[in-house]
XYZ file of C-alpha atoms in Angstrom:
757
model
C -59.014 -85.249 85.554
C -56.172 -83.522 87.430
C -53.937 -86.584 87.028
C -54.473 -86.445 83.323
C -53.409 -82.815 83.234
C -50.280 -83.570 85.285
C -49.285 -86.305 82.881
C -49.556 -84.020 79.894
C -47.040 -81.609 81.414
C -44.164 -84.109 80.961
C -43.302 -82.490 77.655
C -42.783 -78.982 79.063
C -39.319 -77.539 78.707
C -36.858 -78.447 81.437
C -34.546 -75.426 81.061
C -35.085 -73.019 83.949
C -35.358 -69.304 83.425
C -32.259 -67.381 84.379
C -34.355 -64.346 85.471
C -36.613 -66.308 87.802
C -36.291 -65.495 91.484
C -36.333 -68.140 94.202
C -39.046 -66.334 96.093
C -41.332 -66.551 93.168
C -41.053 -70.325 93.129
C -42.058 -70.473 96.718
C -45.170 -68.483 96.067
C -46.105 -70.726 93.201
C -45.766 -73.835 95.395
C -48.448 -72.613 97.776
C -51.683 -74.560 97.617
C -55.028 -72.795 96.814
C -57.188 -71.600 99.747
C -59.876 -73.852 101.221
C -62.714 -71.580 100.091
C -61.993 -72.509 96.555
C -62.401 -76.296 97.044
C -66.072 -76.212 95.930
C -65.159 -74.177 92.878
C -62.352 -76.654 92.062
C -64.781 -79.547 92.178
C -67.124 -77.782 89.866
C -64.221 -77.068 87.529
C -63.157 -80.697 87.614
C -66.667 -81.735 86.630
C -66.618 -79.238 83.710
C -63.195 -80.248 82.569
C -64.224 -83.857 82.620
C -66.708 -83.047 79.861
C -64.215 -81.048 77.815
C -61.186 -82.337 75.977
C -57.889 -81.261 77.396
C -56.839 -79.572 74.106
C -59.904 -77.284 74.139
C -59.225 -76.181 77.750
C -55.671 -75.392 76.853
C -56.816 -73.235 73.959
C -59.332 -71.276 76.047
C -56.975 -70.730 78.975
C -54.240 -68.190 78.296
C -52.097 -69.619 81.075
C -51.609 -72.832 79.188
C -49.336 -71.039 76.690
C -45.906 -71.829 78.261
C -42.556 -71.607 76.432
C -41.586 -75.088 75.226
C -40.252 -77.009 72.297
C -42.476 -77.860 69.401
C -45.608 -79.933 70.046
C -44.322 -82.700 67.858
C -41.200 -83.086 69.939
C -43.217 -83.107 73.171
C -45.678 -85.721 71.933
C -42.893 -87.892 70.539
C -40.883 -87.632 73.788
C -43.940 -88.491 75.867
C -44.744 -91.431 73.679
C -41.193 -92.622 73.884
C -41.205 -92.382 77.731
C -44.476 -94.317 77.971
C -43.425 -97.078 75.571
C -39.817 -97.445 76.784
C -38.910 -100.646 78.703
C -35.386 -100.578 80.026
C -35.145 -104.334 80.512
C -36.196 -105.132 76.986
C -33.531 -102.964 75.300
C -30.643 -104.453 73.367
C -27.099 -103.188 73.100
C -27.670 -101.922 69.590
C -30.608 -99.951 70.782
C -28.510 -98.583 73.601
C -26.064 -97.245 71.110
C -28.888 -95.684 69.117
C -30.319 -94.123 72.269
C -26.918 -92.749 73.311
C -26.488 -91.286 69.823
C -29.953 -89.691 69.999
C -29.272 -88.219 73.430
C -26.010 -86.792 72.198
C -27.817 -85.051 69.348
C -30.183 -83.385 71.810
C -29.065 -79.778 72.461
C -29.611 -79.857 76.232
C -28.018 -83.304 76.746
C -25.074 -82.321 74.610
C -24.643 -79.118 76.576
C -24.902 -80.968 79.962
C -22.332 -83.557 78.857
C -19.920 -80.917 77.670
C -20.212 -79.041 80.992
C -19.593 -82.249 82.953
C -22.950 -82.175 84.662
C -24.349 -85.289 86.281
C -27.273 -86.513 84.251
C -29.117 -87.886 87.271
C -28.895 -84.565 88.965
C -30.018 -82.912 85.798
C -33.016 -85.276 85.657
C -34.021 -84.470 89.239
C -33.882 -80.738 88.401
C -36.132 -81.335 85.425
C -38.652 -83.231 87.514
C -38.566 -80.501 90.113
C -39.273 -77.935 87.444
C -42.182 -79.992 86.241
C -43.715 -80.059 89.648
C -43.286 -76.284 90.012
C -44.966 -75.691 86.689
C -47.772 -78.063 87.628
C -48.428 -76.148 90.834
C -48.504 -72.877 88.908
C -51.043 -74.245 86.524
C -53.226 -75.484 89.306
C -53.133 -72.077 91.003
C -54.037 -70.380 87.749
C -56.951 -72.756 87.222
C -58.139 -72.121 90.716
C -58.047 -68.367 90.283
C -59.931 -68.472 86.939
C -62.459 -71.216 87.782
C -65.343 -68.776 88.459
C -64.824 -67.174 85.055
C -64.971 -70.562 83.398
C -68.177 -71.354 85.202
C -69.760 -68.005 84.142
C -68.627 -68.611 80.637
C -70.179 -72.020 80.587
C -73.540 -70.661 81.730
C -73.353 -67.878 79.091
C -72.595 -70.378 76.391
C -75.576 -72.506 77.454
C -77.801 -69.402 77.451
C -76.519 -68.481 73.969
C -77.190 -71.993 72.787
C -80.780 -71.619 74.007
C -81.219 -68.294 72.256
C -79.661 -69.621 69.049
C -81.980 -72.611 69.233
C -85.022 -70.392 69.471
C -83.649 -68.179 66.646
C -83.149 -71.273 64.525
C -86.776 -72.234 65.091
C -87.849 -68.695 64.123
C -85.699 -68.723 61.023
C -87.060 -72.050 59.993
C -90.600 -70.692 60.374
C -89.602 -67.535 58.467
C -88.079 -69.585 55.681
C -91.286 -71.530 55.454
C -93.307 -68.307 55.298
C -91.046 -66.946 52.615
C -91.604 -69.979 50.558
C -95.363 -69.461 50.862
C -95.024 -65.751 50.010
C -92.890 -66.552 46.948
C -95.617 -68.808 45.656
C -98.229 -66.165 46.227
C -96.061 -63.532 44.435
C -95.617 -65.823 41.454
C -99.339 -66.266 41.368
C -99.911 -62.516 41.551
C -97.407 -61.963 38.749
C -99.286 -64.348 36.506
C -102.550 -62.594 37.360
C -100.952 -59.163 36.731
C -99.608 -60.227 33.356
C -103.030 -61.559 32.384
C -104.749 -58.343 33.535
C -102.138 -56.203 31.687
C -102.890 -58.028 28.398
C -106.621 -57.546 29.007
C -106.095 -53.806 29.759
C -103.963 -53.318 26.649
C -106.534 -54.981 24.483
C -109.320 -52.966 26.023
C -107.399 -49.716 25.502
C -106.799 -50.600 21.891
C -110.453 -51.305 21.419
C -111.393 -48.171 23.344
C -109.068 -46.009 21.132
C -110.482 -47.392 17.892
C -114.028 -47.266 19.222
C -113.551 -43.722 20.566
C -112.209 -42.624 17.200
C -115.144 -44.169 15.475
C -117.626 -42.605 17.920
C -115.932 -39.256 17.670
C -116.138 -39.412 13.890
C -119.864 -40.353 13.904
C -121.476 -38.797 16.990
C -122.497 -35.163 16.679
C -123.472 -33.509 19.967
C -126.857 -31.671 19.900
C -125.343 -28.426 21.107
C -122.985 -28.468 18.122
C -125.876 -28.889 15.687
C -127.775 -26.088 17.364
C -124.804 -23.720 17.240
C -124.083 -24.461 13.546
C -127.697 -24.126 12.441
C -128.904 -21.281 14.644
C -125.868 -19.475 16.132
C -123.865 -16.489 14.899
C -120.452 -17.106 13.404
C -117.741 -16.592 15.985
C -114.681 -18.428 17.223
C -116.717 -21.176 18.893
C -118.764 -21.601 15.720
C -115.492 -21.980 13.799
C -114.151 -24.608 16.238
C -117.411 -26.654 15.987
C -117.292 -26.434 12.185
C -113.691 -27.677 12.094
C -114.763 -30.612 14.288
C -117.666 -31.442 11.914
C -115.271 -31.220 8.941
C -113.065 -33.865 10.605
C -116.146 -36.065 11.053
C -116.988 -35.647 7.388
C -113.508 -36.806 6.441
C -113.849 -39.812 8.764
C -117.224 -40.792 7.337
C -115.920 -40.411 3.768
C -112.815 -42.493 4.536
C -114.920 -45.322 6.061
C -117.986 -45.209 3.880
C -117.177 -48.640 2.338
C -117.398 -50.347 5.733
C -120.700 -52.071 6.688
C -121.374 -49.872 9.709
C -124.982 -48.811 10.183
C -124.070 -45.759 12.234
C -122.094 -44.378 9.252
C -125.111 -44.658 7.033
C -127.278 -42.976 9.643
C -124.996 -40.012 10.276
C -124.317 -39.301 6.589
C -127.573 -37.369 5.866
C -127.174 -35.321 8.995
C -123.645 -34.292 8.017
C -124.865 -33.351 4.540
C -127.501 -31.049 6.033
C -124.928 -29.459 8.251
C -122.599 -29.000 5.255
C -125.188 -27.132 3.227
C -126.300 -25.009 6.199
C -122.722 -24.171 7.191
C -121.721 -23.313 3.556
C -124.681 -20.961 3.245
C -123.814 -19.226 6.528
C -120.175 -18.884 5.571
C -121.075 -17.454 2.156
C -123.386 -14.852 3.705
C -120.762 -13.985 6.341
C -117.976 -13.292 3.893
C -120.132 -11.560 1.270
C -121.394 -9.119 3.854
C -117.841 -8.440 5.065
C -116.579 -7.967 1.509
C -119.292 -5.428 0.761
C -118.290 -3.455 3.857
C -114.809 -2.986 2.321
C -116.351 -0.638 -0.247
C -117.549 1.735 2.439
C -115.597 5.035 2.370
C -112.659 5.407 4.832
C -112.574 1.615 5.450
C -109.079 0.301 6.213
C -108.857 -2.816 4.097
C -105.651 -4.133 5.662
C -107.179 -4.075 9.173
C -110.330 -5.858 7.932
C -108.249 -8.493 6.165
C -106.232 -9.231 9.289
C -108.941 -9.013 11.917
C -111.784 -10.750 9.996
C -110.772 -12.621 6.873
C -107.591 -14.205 8.089
C -109.033 -14.753 11.553
C -111.805 -16.838 10.006
C -109.662 -18.330 7.256
C -110.786 -21.787 8.371
C -114.314 -21.023 7.203
C -113.088 -20.282 3.678
C -111.000 -23.446 3.700
C -114.147 -25.382 4.586
C -116.144 -24.079 1.623
C -113.143 -24.588 -0.649
C -113.210 -28.247 0.369
C -116.944 -28.808 0.853
C -118.826 -26.360 -1.361
C -117.023 -25.151 -4.476
C -119.950 -22.954 -5.648
C -119.945 -20.991 -2.405
C -116.191 -20.628 -2.518
C -116.344 -19.375 -6.138
C -119.056 -16.907 -5.189
C -116.995 -15.551 -2.307
C -113.916 -15.214 -4.524
C -115.748 -13.485 -7.333
C -117.443 -11.074 -4.921
C -114.100 -10.199 -3.431
C -112.517 -9.681 -6.844
C -115.322 -7.408 -8.054
C -115.366 -5.348 -4.881
C -111.600 -4.899 -4.601
C -111.304 -4.313 -8.345
C -113.654 -1.345 -8.038
C -112.101 -0.160 -4.788
C -108.484 0.080 -6.031
C -109.407 1.433 -9.456
C -111.648 4.161 -7.974
C -109.160 5.231 -5.322
C -106.067 5.301 -7.507
C -107.861 7.091 -10.298
C -108.880 9.856 -7.963
C -105.377 9.930 -6.467
C -103.718 10.229 -9.887
C -105.963 13.130 -10.867
C -105.218 14.875 -7.606
C -101.463 14.420 -8.086
C -101.490 15.829 -11.612
C -102.923 19.056 -10.242
C -99.891 19.421 -7.972
C -97.305 19.298 -10.760
C -95.006 22.263 -11.292
C -94.752 24.097 -14.663
C -94.320 21.525 -17.395
C -91.191 21.751 -19.518
C -91.500 22.179 -23.262
C -89.277 22.383 -26.333
C -87.836 25.691 -25.205
C -86.051 23.766 -22.402
C -83.610 22.034 -24.743
C -79.888 22.704 -24.582
C -79.635 24.248 -27.998
C -82.534 26.705 -27.614
C -81.562 30.392 -27.398
C -82.133 32.259 -24.155
C -84.603 34.670 -25.810
C -86.805 31.790 -26.915
C -86.798 30.332 -23.385
C -87.780 33.670 -21.891
C -90.824 33.924 -24.140
C -89.561 36.032 -26.996
C -88.448 39.627 -27.223
C -91.264 41.040 -25.047
C -91.667 38.072 -22.725
C -95.008 37.018 -24.164
C -94.500 33.283 -23.767
C -97.249 31.131 -22.403
C -95.312 30.425 -19.200
C -93.129 32.683 -17.122
C -89.500 31.570 -16.987
C -89.260 32.265 -13.283
C -91.792 29.503 -12.588
C -89.588 26.867 -14.242
C -86.924 24.947 -12.493
C -83.507 24.333 -13.909
C -84.113 21.276 -16.027
C -80.412 20.680 -16.618
C -78.993 20.643 -13.066
C -79.759 17.692 -10.763
C -79.409 19.584 -7.479
C -81.549 18.292 -4.667
C -83.896 16.452 -7.032
C -81.745 13.332 -6.365
C -83.144 13.293 -2.833
C -86.166 11.477 -4.196
C -83.865 8.489 -4.623
C -81.673 8.875 -1.594
C -84.304 9.443 1.133
C -85.153 6.117 2.772
C -88.747 6.941 3.622
C -89.831 10.409 2.522
C -93.466 9.291 2.623
C -96.172 9.798 -0.009
C -97.890 12.966 -1.028
C -101.278 13.592 0.570
C -103.310 15.513 -1.984
C -105.614 17.339 0.402
C -102.704 18.462 2.602
C -100.688 19.645 -0.438
C -103.703 21.569 -1.780
C -104.258 23.309 1.521
C -100.583 24.358 1.618
C -100.554 25.153 -2.132
C -97.485 22.987 -2.633
C -96.153 22.007 -6.034
C -93.950 19.037 -6.918
C -91.670 17.852 -9.699
C -93.261 15.100 -11.744
C -90.666 12.537 -10.543
C -91.958 13.202 -6.986
C -95.522 12.652 -8.142
C -94.401 9.521 -10.018
C -92.716 8.122 -6.934
C -95.644 8.884 -4.618
C -98.197 7.255 -6.909
C -96.177 4.111 -7.621
C -94.948 3.706 -4.028
C -98.562 3.788 -2.852
C -99.439 1.349 -5.618
C -96.799 -1.236 -4.748
C -97.505 -0.907 -1.003
C -101.173 -1.699 -1.524
C -100.363 -4.313 -4.119
C -97.851 -6.087 -1.854
C -100.322 -6.226 1.019
C -103.095 -7.423 -1.259
C -100.976 -10.115 -2.955
C -99.768 -11.524 0.350
C -103.331 -11.600 1.679
C -104.630 -13.359 -1.458
C -101.694 -15.859 -1.252
C -102.601 -16.749 2.314
C -106.443 -16.590 2.165
C -107.456 -18.074 -1.176
C -104.994 -20.960 -1.575
C -105.279 -24.469 -0.153
C -102.434 -26.203 -1.965
C -99.021 -24.589 -1.289
C -97.696 -25.888 -4.562
C -100.332 -24.000 -6.578
C -100.675 -21.037 -4.177
C -98.431 -18.710 -6.172
C -100.270 -19.257 -9.474
C -103.720 -18.900 -7.821
C -102.653 -15.748 -6.002
C -101.174 -14.202 -9.152
C -104.307 -15.006 -11.178
C -106.660 -13.472 -8.594
C -104.360 -10.487 -8.128
C -104.301 -9.764 -11.867
C -108.067 -9.808 -11.978
C -108.190 -7.280 -9.172
C -105.321 -4.987 -10.178
C -105.567 -4.946 -13.961
C -107.702 -1.706 -14.074
C -105.441 -0.119 -11.443
C -102.320 -0.925 -13.464
C -103.912 0.756 -16.440
C -104.473 3.832 -14.294
C -100.782 3.739 -13.275
C -99.642 3.506 -16.903
C -101.938 6.336 -17.908
C -100.631 8.474 -15.050
C -97.012 7.853 -16.004
C -97.785 8.548 -19.670
C -99.507 11.807 -18.776
C -96.474 12.888 -16.778
C -93.857 12.267 -19.500
C -95.697 12.654 -22.794
C -95.433 16.441 -22.818
C -92.207 16.619 -20.803
C -88.796 17.504 -22.210
C -87.162 17.087 -18.855
C -84.670 14.306 -19.514
C -83.311 14.474 -15.974
C -86.809 14.045 -14.526
C -87.564 11.117 -16.830
C -84.264 9.446 -15.887
C -85.165 9.933 -12.209
C -88.481 8.167 -12.877
C -86.572 5.303 -14.488
C -84.363 4.937 -11.391
C -87.386 5.143 -9.105
C -89.085 2.395 -11.088
C -85.926 0.217 -10.791
C -85.864 0.740 -7.041
C -89.537 -0.171 -6.703
C -88.968 -3.324 -8.828
C -86.092 -4.327 -6.509
C -88.311 -3.649 -3.477
C -91.005 -5.955 -4.947
C -88.403 -8.685 -5.349
C -87.310 -8.206 -1.729
C -90.930 -8.522 -0.618
C -91.344 -11.597 -2.849
C -94.259 -10.109 -4.772
C -93.870 -11.178 -8.443
C -97.359 -10.081 -9.499
C -96.274 -6.488 -10.429
C -93.281 -7.487 -12.488
C -95.257 -6.922 -15.703
C -96.318 -3.473 -14.507
C -92.797 -2.241 -13.730
C -91.564 -3.584 -17.085
C -94.367 -1.769 -18.931
C -93.481 1.476 -17.090
C -89.870 1.041 -18.266
C -91.133 0.582 -21.788
C -92.881 3.970 -21.485
C -89.983 5.822 -19.900
C -86.935 4.701 -21.878
C -88.258 5.531 -25.364
C -89.341 8.947 -24.136
C -85.922 9.545 -22.579
C -84.092 8.580 -25.773
C -86.445 10.852 -27.756
C -85.708 13.837 -25.478
C -81.974 13.135 -25.699
C -82.248 13.141 -29.443
C -84.009 16.441 -29.321
C -81.203 17.913 -27.177
C -78.561 16.685 -29.634
C -80.530 17.977 -32.611
C -80.966 21.349 -30.929
C -77.176 21.669 -30.658
C -76.724 20.716 -34.248
C -79.247 23.381 -35.288
C -77.445 25.937 -33.178
C -74.111 25.080 -34.818
C -75.704 25.708 -38.214
C -77.477 28.924 -37.132
C -75.336 31.819 -38.384
C -77.246 34.399 -36.339
C -76.413 32.493 -33.153
C -72.766 32.115 -34.131
C -72.401 35.744 -35.149
C -73.869 36.809 -31.817
C -70.846 35.351 -30.013
C -68.775 38.423 -29.072
C -67.608 37.645 -25.551
C -64.759 35.310 -24.544
C -66.601 34.354 -21.359
C -68.267 30.902 -21.126
C -71.327 30.536 -23.311
C -74.648 29.631 -21.696
C -74.754 26.477 -23.808
C -71.612 25.302 -22.076
C -73.115 25.594 -18.641
C -76.256 23.815 -19.763
C -74.213 20.967 -21.187
C -72.012 20.689 -18.082
C -74.917 20.602 -15.678
C -76.945 18.303 -17.924
C -74.117 15.816 -18.528
C -73.260 15.809 -14.816
C -76.873 15.063 -13.891
C -77.100 12.172 -16.356
C -73.738 10.688 -15.335
C -74.511 10.879 -11.587
C -77.829 9.119 -12.220
C -75.988 6.445 -14.142
C -73.701 5.678 -11.172
C -74.136 2.018 -10.273
C -76.317 1.290 -13.302
C -73.847 1.759 -16.226
C -76.560 1.910 -18.889
C -74.868 1.782 -22.270
C -77.728 3.710 -23.893
C -77.176 6.607 -21.493
C -73.392 6.565 -21.888
C -73.692 6.712 -25.702
C -76.163 9.603 -25.463
C -73.750 11.589 -23.280
C -70.862 10.974 -25.676
C -73.002 12.125 -28.659
C -73.924 15.230 -26.691
C -70.240 15.924 -25.923
C -69.230 15.567 -29.572
C -71.881 18.047 -30.632
C -70.771 20.527 -27.973
C -67.122 20.326 -29.048
C -68.137 21.016 -32.653
C -70.403 23.867 -31.589
C -67.639 25.530 -29.454
C -65.134 25.158 -32.282
C -67.492 26.939 -34.668
C -68.230 29.669 -32.133
C -64.496 30.213 -31.532
C -63.998 30.759 -35.227
C -66.096 33.886 -34.949
C -63.169 35.644 -33.139
C -60.647 37.199 -35.560
C -57.782 37.093 -33.022
C -56.243 33.725 -32.420
C -55.602 34.537 -28.745
C -59.266 35.405 -28.117
C -60.334 32.286 -29.946
C -58.186 30.143 -27.677
C -59.266 32.065 -24.569
C -62.926 31.425 -25.450
C -62.315 27.691 -25.648
C -60.286 27.688 -22.394
C -63.011 29.513 -20.515
C -65.706 27.184 -21.741
C -63.800 23.927 -21.085
C -62.680 25.246 -17.714
C -66.360 25.815 -16.799
C -67.110 22.184 -17.764
C -64.224 20.915 -15.575
C -65.414 23.012 -12.639
C -69.008 21.666 -12.865
C -67.781 18.066 -13.170
C -65.494 18.437 -10.195
C -68.294 19.887 -8.062
C -70.244 16.675 -8.598
C -67.548 14.694 -6.799
C -68.776 11.429 -8.252
C -66.834 8.617 -9.787
C -69.334 8.359 -12.641
C -68.049 11.611 -14.191
C -64.360 10.733 -13.994
C -64.085 9.443 -17.549
C -65.729 12.615 -19.028
C -63.708 14.789 -16.676
C -60.421 13.304 -17.871
C -61.431 13.834 -21.483
C -62.308 17.508 -20.932
C -59.091 18.078 -18.968
C -57.033 16.815 -21.878
C -58.771 19.236 -24.248
C -58.296 22.063 -21.706
C -54.610 21.228 -21.402
C -54.113 21.403 -25.189
C -55.860 24.749 -25.384
C -53.780 26.139 -22.494
C -50.598 25.033 -24.281
C -51.682 26.773 -27.454
C -52.484 29.926 -25.464
C -49.035 29.894 -23.820
C -47.216 29.927 -27.161
C -49.615 32.509 -28.500
C -49.102 34.726 -25.446
C -45.292 34.488 -25.464
C -44.808 35.140 -29.192
C -45.393 38.914 -29.151
C -42.801 39.426 -26.394
C -40.284 36.608 -26.868
C -40.943 35.431 -30.415
C -37.315 35.572 -31.555
C -36.117 33.624 -28.487
C -38.767 30.967 -28.948
C -37.999 30.640 -32.668
C -34.314 30.190 -31.919
C -34.888 27.507 -29.344
C -37.274 25.614 -31.621
C -34.820 25.694 -34.548
C -32.023 24.332 -32.429
C -34.318 21.691 -30.993
C -35.454 20.692 -34.460
C -31.931 20.498 -36.001
C -30.435 19.157 -32.715
C -27.411 21.492 -33.130
C -26.637 24.972 -31.820
C -24.626 25.784 -34.977
C -27.762 26.676 -36.926
C -27.950 30.008 -35.086
C -25.304 32.685 -35.650
C -23.567 34.216 -32.645
C -24.723 37.608 -33.695
C -28.336 36.539 -33.618
C -27.816 35.063 -30.200
C -26.253 38.305 -28.920
C -29.115 40.306 -30.361
C -31.717 38.042 -28.751
C -29.887 38.173 -25.410
C -29.599 41.946 -25.521
C -33.275 42.362 -26.506
C -34.349 40.048 -23.630
C -32.243 41.908 -21.130
C -33.858 45.207 -22.142
C -37.542 44.122 -22.384
C -38.091 41.100 -20.145
C -39.448 42.963 -17.116
C -41.898 44.979 -19.160
C -42.860 41.874 -21.097
C -43.736 40.057 -17.889
C -45.905 42.972 -16.847
C -47.693 42.932 -20.224
C -48.260 39.166 -20.078
C -49.690 39.472 -16.545
C -52.063 42.265 -17.601
C -53.171 40.294 -20.708
C -53.979 37.180 -18.666
C -55.909 39.215 -16.127
C -57.894 40.767 -18.932
C -58.710 37.431 -20.609
C -59.543 35.355 -17.509
C -61.762 36.786 -14.891
C -61.957 33.456 -12.998
C -59.337 33.387 -10.300
C -58.563 29.727 -10.435
C -58.499 29.511 -14.201
C -56.450 32.731 -14.560
C -53.876 31.561 -12.026
C -53.486 28.237 -13.819
C -52.978 29.915 -17.214
C -50.563 32.512 -15.828
C -48.487 29.774 -14.162
C -48.412 27.857 -17.405
C -47.242 30.928 -19.369
C -44.532 31.885 -16.929
C -43.435 28.337 -16.456
C -43.049 27.842 -20.196
C -41.058 31.097 -20.386
C -38.591 29.725 -17.842
C -38.252 26.561 -19.932
C -37.577 28.516 -23.141
C -35.093 30.875 -21.478
C -33.243 27.977 -19.772
C -32.849 26.274 -23.152
C -31.606 29.580 -24.709
C -28.939 29.919 -22.020
C -27.825 26.376 -22.776
C -27.435 27.353 -26.460
C -25.374 30.411 -25.474
C -23.132 28.237 -23.384
C -22.608 25.781 -26.256
C -21.646 28.555 -28.722
C -19.045 30.090 -26.397
C -18.509 33.518 -24.894
C -21.165 36.115 -25.761
C -20.621 39.807 -26.124
C -23.779 40.433 -24.123
C -24.033 39.428 -20.479
C -27.373 37.476 -20.340
C -29.849 37.906 -17.478
C -29.397 35.191 -14.893
C -32.133 32.555 -14.604
C -32.412 33.141 -10.852
C -33.089 36.839 -11.453
C -35.873 35.968 -13.874
C -37.409 33.434 -11.493
C -37.410 35.902 -8.636
C -39.235 38.447 -10.781
C -41.706 35.846 -12.004
C -42.661 34.961 -8.407
C -43.950 38.507 -7.935
C -46.675 37.916 -10.557
C -47.897 34.637 -9.195
C -50.161 36.379 -6.686
C -51.740 38.741 -9.142
C -55.015 36.801 -8.867
């Protein structure tokens, strides 16, 4: 084996290492120690069983720098096969050429080296390398032996593992078969379970629909109605539906259970009828709160009523009719007593003496005050005042008759109207919603059924409401109060729409049909009263004072009240009535002013009256009166303009006439210079005293500060305008003999009178 290894080293490189020391070669030539001979023998025996290539791969010392393996193998083959005596001359040439191509041979030839010497060196190097390899093998032989034993041990373990794996694979094959078998069994059992569940469901439904537990029968037939009784009844109702739906099927159990269910139906219907009838009768007991009873009893056991609606129409009809009769009496009785109590709380009723055109003496009860009612007990039927609070307050509550009687309180009839009708719609809303929920099965027909039942209950109560409203307004001449009732009725109608209660729509419309005709009638009476006053000579001749007439204040307050209550409604009927009233007032004031012989006093009378109307309209501070306010302001402005000219004429008549002539002819030549000088001289002599006289006259005519100031400013302002125009005429006609008063001087003097009021 060693000889073989030595032969394989012929292909090792023959070039010596330049860095190699001679001493190292000596050490490598030393033979291995004797103690390693046994190990070497063992190694030889191992290597004999292993190919030389495998040993070289496992031993790191076999990796020695050399040329490529192909060159070594080819060189070795060439050396073994070469026969020097058999070579020809041609082959010699080829060999020489090949040697010359070799890098080492070519280098040796170029350096002049002897090839034989070079060959001996190569052989020597081979021997040294061989010795080094042997030493390395000797040093590593124990490791190779240990490795061999370990490999044999691993082979044994791997063999046993292979046996185990083969057994495991066989077991897995058996388990796979068993799993497949279990899967088939599981699938089969799953199908059986599914089928059985389907059968169980259908069978359970059928049994549930046919089997009635004894305790349920005992509770329905003998027990008191409570929540458990209701739940059992609902269960029986489901069973009845099931039996009815499957009665065509040939099932003996269905035929057997049918009579039992019929007995339970009759018994349950009788119990339900008695239960509700007794509860309905309890509603008529005094001081019973119907709403609480409806919520805590009737709606709680609504399912009972639904049962009789479906299973026993006669019992359901009896319950409904009993409820209608009881509640019909209840609401009619209570609202009739309430309306009578409210009528006792009404303040003094207005009459025909409360019209605009009625004289003050007639309103006070005649010359000696012998009228049937004291004037001090009557409220102002023309002014709105705080009566509008009945519309503005969000929740002022209703009037409690017994409390008001104890406190001796009295109320306007619009307050009574609101309290009655608010109570009516509150109870009606609650009742309608209860009827809608309790008595109806089909949602599509629920509204019609609820409205029909509600009308049966509330028809007498609505008649009481109409009679109450009619009693309030039939003898009333309070147009403001009637209009307040109209607005209250409109608000209540809107509230019913918000609550979605259409059942009282007819009632609110009928109330409107009562209120509007009465309102128009009262308005006509007011207008006719003013016409009569305008034709009453005694009334006209009694007008001696230039101060506002009491008719004017009545009209202003009355018109303001009506217009404020029309804000947001814009009723054409109301607007036309106010315009008719205004036209009659203008005619009446014109005829009254004609009773004054002096033109100035006539104008002052009109100014004072229209100024009062403007003041009352402005105090309302409402956009609804703006149109009427603008109209009256125009009339007032015209009257103030007429008063200005009338007031200036006695003091500055010649100056005003001169200015108007020039303005009419559009030329200053129409006035002679002498006339202009005379007017200028007269003005310069009297203007201060004239201003004092005008101021005193205005103070005398107008006692109202604001009105007097406005008129005085208008008079003095117009004087400045006339005088300025007169000075322009003087300037156009040339130099005057009289030095006119300067406009600034006049204005300074006028400013002194502006604070007279």
